[in-house]
Tab-separated table of C-alpha atoms and ligand atoms in Angstrom:
chain	number	residue	atom	x	y	z
A	23	MET	CA	-138.470	-21.742	-19.249
A	24	PRO	CA	-141.551	-22.106	-17.590
A	25	ILE	CA	-144.448	-19.565	-18.889
A	26	ALA	CA	-147.702	-20.018	-17.477
A	27	ALA	CA	-151.020	-18.653	-20.355
A	28	LEU	CA	-152.585	-15.612	-19.261
A	29	THR	CA	-155.922	-16.494	-18.269
A	30	PRO	CA	-158.501	-15.891	-21.505
A	31	ASP	CA	-159.756	-12.735	-20.443
A	32	MET	CA	-156.613	-11.352	-18.992
A	33	GLN	CA	-155.031	-12.310	-22.394
A	34	GLU	CA	-157.999	-10.339	-24.252
A	35	THR	CA	-157.148	-7.312	-22.518
A	36	PHE	CA	-153.671	-7.308	-22.588
A	37	ALA	CA	-153.733	-8.284	-26.256
A	38	LEU	CA	-157.158	-5.751	-26.977
A	39	THR	CA	-156.215	-2.492	-25.254
A	40	ASP	CA	-153.376	-0.176	-24.528
A	41	ARG	CA	-150.505	-1.369	-22.402
A	42	VAL	CA	-147.348	-0.204	-20.651
A	43	VAL	CA	-144.706	-2.032	-19.986
A	44	LEU	CA	-141.541	-1.636	-17.928
A	45	GLY	CA	-138.708	-3.237	-19.306
A	46	ILE	CA	-134.887	-4.212	-17.608
A	47	GLU	CA	-132.069	-5.131	-19.169
A	48	SER	CA	-128.792	-6.576	-17.846
A	49	SER	CA	-127.156	-9.511	-19.171
A	50	CYS	CA	-123.604	-7.614	-19.617
A	51	ASP	CA	-122.427	-4.563	-19.189
A	52	GLU	CA	-124.905	-2.130	-19.301
A	53	THR	CA	-127.943	-1.613	-16.795
A	54	ALA	CA	-130.893	-0.002	-18.631
A	55	ALA	CA	-135.399	0.079	-17.962
A	56	SER	CA	-137.945	0.974	-20.347
A	57	VAL	CA	-141.029	2.169	-20.453
A	58	LEU	CA	-142.777	1.582	-23.315
A	59	ARG	CA	-146.991	2.108	-24.418
A	60	ARG	CA	-148.007	-0.841	-27.043
A	61	HIS	CA	-151.162	-0.060	-28.574
A	62	GLN	CA	-154.261	-1.848	-29.921
A	63	ASP	CA	-152.894	-2.674	-33.669
A	64	GLY	CA	-149.482	-3.382	-32.035
A	65	THR	CA	-147.987	-0.030	-32.783
A	66	VAL	CA	-145.756	0.944	-29.518
A	67	THR	CA	-145.072	4.506	-28.193
A	68	LEU	CA	-141.331	4.461	-27.014
A	69	LEU	CA	-142.243	6.599	-23.158
A	70	SER	CA	-138.324	6.128	-21.477
A	71	SER	CA	-135.424	4.470	-22.071
A	72	ILE	CA	-132.378	4.892	-19.426
A	73	ILE	CA	-128.790	3.301	-19.836
A	74	ALA	CA	-126.867	3.684	-17.090
A	75	SER	CA	-123.260	2.109	-18.336
A	76	GLN	CA	-120.224	0.408	-16.623
A	77	ASP	CA	-117.561	0.845	-19.027
A	78	GLU	CA	-115.100	2.964	-16.756
A	79	GLU	CA	-115.318	0.451	-14.308
A	80	HIS	CA	-114.073	-2.447	-16.945
A	81	ALA	CA	-112.205	0.145	-18.621
A	82	LYS	CA	-108.888	-0.315	-17.176
A	83	PHE	CA	-108.934	-4.101	-17.344
A	84	GLY	CA	-109.685	-4.362	-20.925
A	85	GLY	CA	-112.606	-5.484	-21.151
A	86	VAL	CA	-116.327	-7.232	-18.796
A	87	VAL	CA	-115.116	-8.333	-15.276
A	88	PRO	CA	-118.522	-11.018	-14.525
A	89	GLU	CA	-118.270	-10.254	-10.720
A	90	ILE	CA	-117.918	-6.146	-11.241
A	91	ALA	CA	-120.643	-6.364	-13.428
A	92	ALA	CA	-122.877	-7.740	-10.877
A	93	ARG	CA	-121.917	-5.937	-8.154
A	94	ALA	CA	-122.159	-2.688	-10.353
A	95	HIS	CA	-125.840	-3.856	-11.940
A	96	MET	CA	-127.181	-4.739	-8.205
A	97	ARG	CA	-126.517	-0.974	-6.847
A	98	VAL	CA	-127.567	1.026	-9.589
A	99	VAL	CA	-130.578	-0.968	-10.731
A	100	ASP	CA	-133.435	0.230	-8.443
A	101	ASN	CA	-132.331	3.405	-9.059
A	102	VAL	CA	-132.344	2.930	-13.119
A	103	ILE	CA	-136.039	2.347	-12.966
A	104	GLU	CA	-136.799	4.320	-11.054
A	105	GLN	CA	-135.234	7.120	-13.697
A	106	ALA	CA	-137.194	5.113	-16.492
A	107	ILE	CA	-140.419	5.422	-14.309
A	108	THR	CA	-140.268	9.234	-14.437
A	109	GLU	CA	-138.564	10.123	-17.337
A	110	ALA	CA	-142.116	8.003	-18.338
A	111	ASN	CA	-144.363	10.567	-16.586
A	112	ILE	CA	-145.886	7.844	-15.032
A	113	ASP	CA	-146.662	6.290	-11.386
A	114	TYR	CA	-145.314	2.253	-11.335
A	115	THR	CA	-148.981	1.664	-10.685
A	116	GLU	CA	-149.426	1.925	-14.720
A	117	LEU	CA	-147.571	-0.837	-15.567
A	118	ASP	CA	-149.277	-3.314	-17.054
A	119	GLY	CA	-146.879	-5.773	-16.993
A	120	ILE	CA	-143.012	-6.391	-16.154
A	121	ALA	CA	-140.438	-7.150	-18.867
A	122	ALA	CA	-136.161	-8.790	-18.453
A	123	THR	CA	-133.970	-10.504	-20.025
A	124	ALA	CA	-133.571	-13.207	-18.238
A	125	GLY	CA	-130.488	-14.901	-20.434
A	126	PRO	CA	-128.114	-15.671	-22.211
A	127	GLY	CA	-125.560	-13.087	-20.944
A	128	LEU	CA	-123.239	-13.613	-17.847
A	129	ILE	CA	-124.982	-14.734	-15.071
A	130	GLY	CA	-124.838	-11.980	-11.855
A	131	GLY	CA	-126.081	-9.665	-14.477
A	132	VAL	CA	-129.453	-11.552	-15.230
A	133	ILE	CA	-130.102	-12.733	-11.591
A	134	ALA	CA	-129.713	-8.931	-10.285
A	135	GLY	CA	-132.525	-7.232	-13.375
A	136	LEU	CA	-133.979	-10.238	-13.138
A	137	MET	CA	-134.401	-10.305	-9.125
A	138	ALA	CA	-136.370	-6.679	-9.227
A	139	ALA	CA	-138.066	-7.267	-11.907
A	140	LYS	CA	-139.635	-10.363	-9.895
A	141	GLY	CA	-139.904	-8.154	-7.119
A	142	LEU	CA	-141.939	-5.214	-9.084
A	143	SER	CA	-144.519	-8.131	-10.499
A	144	MET	CA	-145.098	-9.327	-6.991
A	145	ALA	CA	-145.469	-6.451	-5.206
A	146	LEU	CA	-147.911	-4.385	-8.469
A	147	ASN	CA	-149.732	-7.789	-9.489
A	148	VAL	CA	-148.505	-7.809	-12.647
A	149	PRO	CA	-147.265	-10.247	-15.390
A	150	LEU	CA	-143.581	-11.234	-15.646
A	151	ILE	CA	-142.259	-12.121	-18.541
A	152	GLY	CA	-138.660	-13.559	-19.382
A	153	VAL	CA	-137.067	-12.516	-22.367
A	154	ASN	CA	-134.807	-13.723	-23.889
A	155	HIS	CA	-131.674	-10.998	-24.520
A	156	LEU	CA	-131.346	-11.980	-28.515
A	157	GLU	CA	-135.276	-11.776	-29.250
A	158	GLY	CA	-135.100	-8.153	-27.999
A	159	HIS	CA	-132.236	-7.408	-30.667
A	160	ALA	CA	-134.028	-9.404	-33.337
A	161	LEU	CA	-137.106	-7.213	-32.554
A	162	SER	CA	-135.853	-4.288	-32.218
A	163	PRO	CA	-136.075	-2.363	-35.471
A	164	ARG	CA	-139.177	-2.666	-34.694
A	165	LEU	CA	-138.694	0.287	-31.934
A	166	ALA	CA	-137.881	2.518	-35.290
A	167	ALA	CA	-140.165	1.639	-38.228
A	168	PRO	CA	-143.085	-1.104	-39.541
A	169	CYS	CA	-140.916	-3.813	-40.194
A	170	PRO	CA	-142.687	-6.960	-40.969
A	171	PHE	CA	-142.036	-10.549	-41.142
A	172	PRO	CA	-140.328	-12.946	-42.364
A	173	TYR	CA	-136.962	-10.485	-42.558
A	174	LEU	CA	-132.868	-11.380	-42.209
A	175	LEU	CA	-131.326	-10.707	-39.475
A	176	LEU	CA	-127.372	-10.576	-38.817
A	177	LEU	CA	-127.184	-9.740	-34.966
A	178	VAL	CA	-123.019	-8.799	-34.775
A	179	SER	CA	-122.429	-7.919	-30.363
A	180	GLY	CA	-119.854	-8.124	-27.894
A	181	GLY	CA	-121.426	-11.826	-27.207
A	182	HIS	CA	-123.332	-13.098	-30.707
A	183	SER	CA	-122.446	-12.988	-33.871
A	184	GLN	CA	-125.583	-14.758	-35.516
A	185	LEU	CA	-127.661	-14.614	-39.401
A	186	LEU	CA	-131.270	-15.767	-38.784
A	187	SER	CA	-133.772	-15.528	-40.553
A	188	VAL	CA	-136.981	-14.383	-37.953
A	189	LYS	CA	-139.795	-15.608	-39.788
A	190	GLY	CA	-142.742	-14.418	-36.655
A	191	LEU	CA	-141.924	-14.137	-32.951
A	192	GLY	CA	-140.149	-16.475	-30.941
A	193	ASP	CA	-140.051	-18.643	-34.775
A	194	TYR	CA	-136.917	-18.487	-36.378
A	195	GLU	CA	-134.233	-19.721	-37.848
A	196	ARG	CA	-130.041	-19.964	-37.446
A	197	LEU	CA	-128.659	-19.662	-40.574
A	198	GLY	CA	-125.285	-19.132	-39.493
A	199	SER	CA	-123.042	-18.524	-36.509
A	200	THR	CA	-119.807	-18.028	-34.658
A	201	VAL	CA	-117.877	-21.085	-34.158
A	202	ASP	CA	-115.560	-19.241	-31.295
A	203	ASP	CA	-115.338	-15.722	-30.432
A	204	ALA	CA	-117.753	-12.980	-31.177
A	205	ALA	CA	-117.262	-10.556	-34.053
A	206	GLY	CA	-117.840	-7.891	-31.045
A	207	GLU	CA	-114.994	-9.629	-28.656
A	208	ALA	CA	-112.930	-9.551	-32.021
A	209	PHE	CA	-113.165	-5.631	-31.706
A	210	ASP	CA	-112.550	-5.383	-28.399
A	211	LYS	CA	-109.536	-7.989	-27.920
A	212	SER	CA	-107.707	-6.089	-30.578
A	213	ALA	CA	-108.189	-3.343	-29.405
A	214	LYS	CA	-106.420	-4.601	-26.517
A	215	VAL	CA	-103.303	-6.067	-28.407
A	216	MET	CA	-103.227	-3.038	-29.670
A	217	ASP	CA	-103.632	-0.359	-26.402
A	218	LEU	CA	-106.727	1.371	-27.576
A	219	GLY	CA	-108.878	1.404	-24.588
A	220	PHE	CA	-112.313	-0.360	-24.293
A	221	PRO	CA	-114.678	-0.959	-26.095
A	222	GLY	CA	-112.426	-1.904	-28.628
A	223	GLY	CA	-115.319	-1.166	-31.507
A	224	PRO	CA	-115.328	2.122	-31.430
A	225	ASN	CA	-111.818	3.200	-30.630
A	226	VAL	CA	-110.641	0.733	-33.910
A	227	GLU	CA	-113.087	2.554	-35.736
A	228	ARG	CA	-111.677	6.084	-34.708
A	229	ALA	CA	-108.185	4.188	-35.192
A	230	ALA	CA	-109.050	3.127	-38.683
A	231	LEU	CA	-110.086	6.815	-39.819
A	232	LEU	CA	-106.774	7.053	-40.205
A	233	GLY	CA	-105.643	3.386	-41.556
A	234	ASN	CA	-104.756	2.191	-44.859
A	235	PRO	CA	-107.155	-1.475	-45.092
A	236	LYS	CA	-104.514	-2.900	-47.104
A	237	ALA	CA	-101.703	-2.009	-45.141
A	238	TYR	CA	-101.980	-5.151	-43.447
A	239	ALA	CA	-103.100	-9.028	-45.554
A	240	LEU	CA	-105.328	-10.109	-42.764
A	241	PRO	CA	-107.048	-13.707	-42.914
A	242	ARG	CA	-110.858	-14.107	-44.251
A	243	PRO	CA	-112.210	-17.119	-42.378
A	244	PHE	CA	-114.451	-19.802	-44.179
A	245	ALA	CA	-114.199	-17.508	-47.663
A	246	ARG	CA	-116.184	-18.927	-50.296
A	247	THR	CA	-117.023	-21.879	-48.738
A	248	GLY	CA	-120.960	-21.331	-49.159
A	249	HIS	CA	-121.998	-21.444	-45.460
A	250	ALA	CA	-123.262	-18.677	-43.796
A	251	ASN	CA	-120.724	-19.577	-40.574
A	252	PHE	CA	-118.039	-16.983	-38.881
A	253	SER	CA	-114.992	-17.662	-37.507
A	254	PHE	CA	-113.298	-14.277	-35.321
A	255	ALA	CA	-110.665	-16.274	-33.555
A	256	GLY	CA	-107.587	-16.769	-36.166
A	257	LEU	CA	-108.644	-12.827	-36.772
A	258	LYS	CA	-107.464	-11.702	-33.897
A	259	THR	CA	-104.394	-14.316	-33.025
A	260	ALA	CA	-103.153	-12.587	-36.828
A	261	VAL	CA	-103.812	-8.937	-35.476
A	262	ALA	CA	-102.402	-10.214	-32.444
A	263	ARG	CA	-98.975	-11.579	-34.146
A	264	ALA	CA	-98.889	-8.067	-36.606
A	265	TRP	CA	-98.785	-5.823	-34.242
A	266	GLU	CA	-95.515	-8.090	-32.327
A	267	SER	CA	-93.581	-7.301	-35.341
A	268	SER	CA	-95.156	-4.007	-35.882
A	269	ASP	CA	-92.889	-0.925	-34.580
A	270	LYS	CA	-96.198	-0.024	-32.275
A	271	SER	CA	-95.969	3.481	-32.911
A	272	ASP	CA	-99.507	5.512	-33.633
A	273	ALA	CA	-99.075	5.272	-37.674
A	274	ALA	CA	-99.288	1.129	-37.321
A	275	SER	CA	-101.896	1.158	-35.147
A	276	ALA	CA	-104.165	3.027	-37.962
A	277	ASP	CA	-103.526	0.581	-40.139
A	278	LEU	CA	-103.686	-2.553	-38.510
A	279	SER	CA	-107.219	-1.147	-37.452
A	280	ALA	CA	-108.102	-0.421	-40.515
A	281	SER	CA	-107.055	-3.929	-41.870
A	282	PHE	CA	-108.904	-5.593	-39.443
A	283	GLN	CA	-112.151	-3.562	-39.635
A	284	GLN	CA	-111.547	-4.390	-43.305
A	285	ALA	CA	-111.155	-8.254	-43.034
A	286	VAL	CA	-114.195	-7.757	-40.831
A	287	CYS	CA	-116.099	-5.684	-43.854
A	288	ASP	CA	-115.964	-8.518	-45.731
A	289	VAL	CA	-116.084	-11.583	-43.929
A	290	VAL	CA	-119.991	-10.411	-42.648
A	291	CYS	CA	-120.294	-8.925	-46.453
A	292	ASP	CA	-119.463	-12.848	-47.656
A	293	ARG	CA	-121.376	-14.574	-44.967
A	294	THR	CA	-123.839	-12.940	-45.114
A	295	SER	CA	-124.830	-12.723	-48.777
A	296	ASN	CA	-124.589	-16.828	-48.226
A	297	ALA	CA	-126.785	-16.137	-46.048
A	298	MET	CA	-129.362	-14.292	-48.393
A	299	ASP	CA	-129.580	-17.131	-51.025
A	300	MET	CA	-130.536	-19.611	-47.899
A	301	PHE	CA	-132.770	-16.996	-46.406
A	302	LEU	CA	-134.291	-16.485	-50.526
A	303	ARG	CA	-134.039	-20.271	-50.377
A	304	GLY	CA	-136.557	-20.813	-47.011
A	305	ALA	CA	-138.830	-17.838	-48.798
A	306	PRO	CA	-139.236	-18.027	-52.612
A	307	HIS	CA	-142.656	-16.103	-52.361
A	308	GLU	CA	-141.531	-13.141	-50.804
A	309	ALA	CA	-141.092	-10.292	-53.500
A	310	ALA	CA	-138.184	-7.865	-53.796
A	311	PRO	CA	-137.225	-5.667	-51.999
A	312	HIS	CA	-136.825	-8.544	-49.356
A	313	ARG	CA	-136.022	-7.325	-46.063
A	314	PHE	CA	-132.531	-7.475	-44.477
A	315	VAL	CA	-131.498	-5.928	-40.238
A	316	VAL	CA	-128.156	-5.229	-38.750
A	317	ALA	CA	-128.653	-5.114	-35.646
A	318	GLY	CA	-126.226	-5.455	-31.793
A	319	GLY	CA	-123.198	-3.374	-31.398
A	320	VAL	CA	-120.835	-4.018	-33.981
A	321	ALA	CA	-123.587	-2.875	-36.008
A	322	SER	CA	-122.651	0.889	-35.511
A	323	ASN	CA	-119.445	0.287	-37.298
A	324	HIS	CA	-119.725	2.682	-40.194
A	325	ALA	CA	-117.928	0.807	-42.774
A	326	ILE	CA	-119.528	-2.567	-41.730
A	327	ARG	CA	-122.593	-0.608	-42.103
A	328	ALA	CA	-121.668	1.239	-45.716
A	329	ALA	CA	-120.445	-2.659	-46.502
A	330	LEU	CA	-123.731	-3.873	-45.801
A	331	GLU	CA	-125.357	-1.298	-47.689
A	332	ALA	CA	-123.847	-2.042	-50.646
A	333	LEU	CA	-124.213	-5.238	-50.826
A	334	CYS	CA	-128.214	-5.092	-50.100
A	335	GLU	CA	-128.546	-2.684	-53.302
A	336	ALA	CA	-126.322	-5.435	-55.502
A	337	ARG	CA	-128.935	-8.526	-53.701
A	338	GLY	CA	-132.087	-6.909	-54.164
A	339	PHE	CA	-132.540	-6.177	-50.251
A	340	ALA	CA	-133.633	-3.194	-48.474
A	341	LEU	CA	-130.935	-2.598	-45.539
A	342	LEU	CA	-133.611	-1.656	-41.540
A	343	ALA	CA	-130.666	-0.205	-39.694
A	344	PRO	CA	-131.854	0.652	-36.370
A	345	PRO	CA	-130.736	3.631	-34.831
A	346	LEU	CA	-127.222	3.431	-32.702
A	347	ARG	CA	-129.610	3.543	-28.905
A	348	PHE	CA	-131.398	0.243	-30.416
A	349	CYS	CA	-128.523	-1.460	-31.586
A	350	THR	CA	-126.286	-1.651	-28.774
A	351	ASP	CA	-128.244	-2.700	-25.282
A	352	ASN	CA	-130.808	-1.316	-24.184
A	353	ALA	CA	-134.431	-2.042	-22.492
A	354	ALA	CA	-136.431	-0.501	-25.069
A	355	MET	CA	-135.735	-3.986	-27.204
A	356	ILE	CA	-136.834	-5.955	-23.757
A	357	ALA	CA	-139.652	-4.026	-23.117
A	358	LEU	CA	-140.943	-4.315	-26.612
A	359	ALA	CA	-140.058	-7.726	-26.678
A	360	GLY	CA	-141.356	-8.542	-23.719
A	361	ALA	CA	-144.996	-7.229	-24.760
A	362	GLU	CA	-145.083	-8.777	-27.579
A	363	ARG	CA	-144.940	-12.651	-25.638
A	364	LEU	CA	-147.505	-10.783	-22.850
A	365	ALA	CA	-149.583	-9.733	-25.387
A	366	ALA	CA	-149.439	-13.567	-27.166
A	367	GLY	CA	-150.891	-14.854	-23.926
A	368	GLU	CA	-147.198	-16.043	-22.300
A	369	ARG	CA	-146.253	-14.899	-19.143
A	370	SER	CA	-143.123	-16.475	-16.655
A	371	ASP	CA	-144.197	-18.217	-13.772
A	372	LEU	CA	-141.866	-16.608	-10.551
A	373	SER	CA	-139.858	-19.893	-10.330
A	374	ILE	CA	-138.687	-18.268	-13.561
A	375	LYS	CA	-134.049	-18.768	-13.559
A	376	ALA	CA	-131.708	-16.897	-14.989
A	377	ARG	CA	-130.263	-18.813	-18.154
A	378	PRO	CA	-126.018	-17.573	-18.817
A	379	ARG	CA	-127.177	-19.885	-22.366
A	380	TRP	CA	-130.242	-19.823	-24.506
A	381	PRO	CA	-129.968	-19.196	-27.946
A	382	LEU	CA	-132.895	-19.074	-30.633
A	383	ASP	CA	-132.798	-21.210	-32.412
A	384	GLY	CA	-133.254	-24.607	-29.947
A	385	ALA	CA	-133.493	-27.074	-32.468
A	386	ALA	CA	-130.635	-26.045	-34.665
A	387	ALA	CA	-128.538	-25.371	-31.683
A	388	ALA	CA	-128.923	-28.604	-30.154
A	389	ALA	CA	-128.663	-30.780	-33.378
A	390	ASN	CA	-125.112	-28.248	-34.482
A	391	PRO	CA	-123.800	-26.494	-31.727
A	392	MET	CA	-121.756	-23.986	-32.937
A	393	SER	CA	-119.896	-22.360	-29.821
A	394	GLY	CA	-119.925	-23.552	-26.174
A	395	SER	CA	-122.345	-27.616	-26.531
A	396	GLY	CA	-121.667	-30.516	-23.492
A	397	ARG	CA	-122.957	-30.039	-20.008
A	398	LYS	CA	-123.993	-25.669	-20.229
A	399	GLY	CA	-125.700	-26.863	-23.309
A	400	ALA	CA	-125.107	-24.676	-26.331
A	401	LYS	CA	-124.732	-20.867	-26.562
A	402	SER	CA	-125.772	-20.174	-30.637
B	108	KG4	O1	-125.063	-4.762	-28.302
B	108	KG4	P1	-123.689	-4.912	-27.535
B	108	KG4	O2	-124.629	-3.184	-27.176
B	108	KG4	O3	-123.617	-5.703	-26.158
B	108	KG4	C1	-123.088	-7.260	-25.659
B	108	KG4	O4	-124.756	-7.655	-26.129
B	108	KG4	O5	-122.504	-7.741	-26.675
B	108	KG4	O6	-122.680	-4.985	-28.577
B	108	KG4	C2	-121.285	-4.642	-27.841
B	108	KG4	C3	-119.813	-5.007	-28.824
B	108	KG4	C4	-118.716	-4.495	-28.301
B	108	KG4	O7	-118.221	-5.563	-28.503
B	108	KG4	C5	-118.414	-3.215	-28.854
B	108	KG4	O8	-116.824	-3.045	-28.975
B	108	KG4	C6	-118.698	-3.090	-30.143
B	108	KG4	O9	-120.035	-4.012	-29.838
B	108	KG4	N1	-119.108	-2.203	-30.950
B	108	KG4	C7	-118.601	-1.747	-31.755
B	108	KG4	C8	-118.689	-0.566	-32.118
B	108	KG4	N2	-119.262	-0.105	-30.718
B	108	KG4	C9	-119.645	-0.939	-30.087
B	108	KG4	N3	-117.862	-2.680	-32.885
B	108	KG4	C10	-117.317	-2.084	-33.811
B	108	KG4	N4	-117.133	-1.192	-34.318
B	108	KG4	C11	-117.883	0.137	-33.375
B	108	KG4	N5	-118.313	0.991	-34.425
B	109	ZN	ZN1	-126.869	-7.513	-27.234
């Protein structure tokens, strides 16, 4: 990504005074804008966070349709930004920086948000910063509470399932990733198979409340391997097979949802425990409790949260789970990551391009691409 350094005096002003940053998010199916104030001491005050969801438009297809998503972002992005400015009770001229997701994500949507950001940056003559959506998730706990580096991060969303050691701004070590589907994708596809509606995660969780988690014997891919990688494709296929041979009743969908959710809980905890070992090997000087953050849409699942809480308790980690509104896609995390990058003296050139793929730990992804590789580059 083309990054130009701020001139030393601009950088100093950015880091040493209160600065107001607009964040724009459009990488999947939420169009979001947020304004926050970054104080001189690095703390932030959230002034607004607006999210326009496209769930209804994608529901009849049982998943996000990229073309529909891109059009919807283009249709509403200006309005969502306007609402964020109004709710923050500021004028556009009070903005000191514009941050927008520049990837990874569905390219049409990313372009829509990034173009809006470029226009505002030019019109207001303030710095633009293209943000990695995953960095937004990685820093999201800091929107709610102090969360010093380093910490172990589990990012489980519709597009990603990763375990990362977050050592500092821009300093991420990938400990594990998915070799095929993301956890949220498995929830969405399982929901589709059982006709539970979109988005699948919350519907599977609701159905699971009435089911027996031991009713179906589903696989736990990569169990007891010692590494921190995930595979959800086989689990999803097992759900489809089990559903086919069931009586397709409400009781069957409740039992299968509960069994599937339990399998995801088990897999997530097993791999997180392995990642905890790796994290501790990398930071032996750190005294307990170590920090463990769970972020991404799947982190809003109560059963998964409870299982991770128990794991943290057993392993001497403190669980930091951002409030649900910061777990799913939002622009506050993009504004935060952008404000941090700007304060560190970075800015993006207006020629910055949207990136469908953009791993956080670029070196690990290039050396050992877990999912997606070749001409388009590694996904994770
Ligand atoms: O982070 P997010 O909003 O968007 C992405 O960046 O992907 O995550 C959306 C994903 C969807 O797959 C959705 O089904 C899943 O998070 N999700 C859940 C729950 N709420 C949302 N999965 C399991 N249980 C939930 N309660
Ligand atoms: Zn996300």
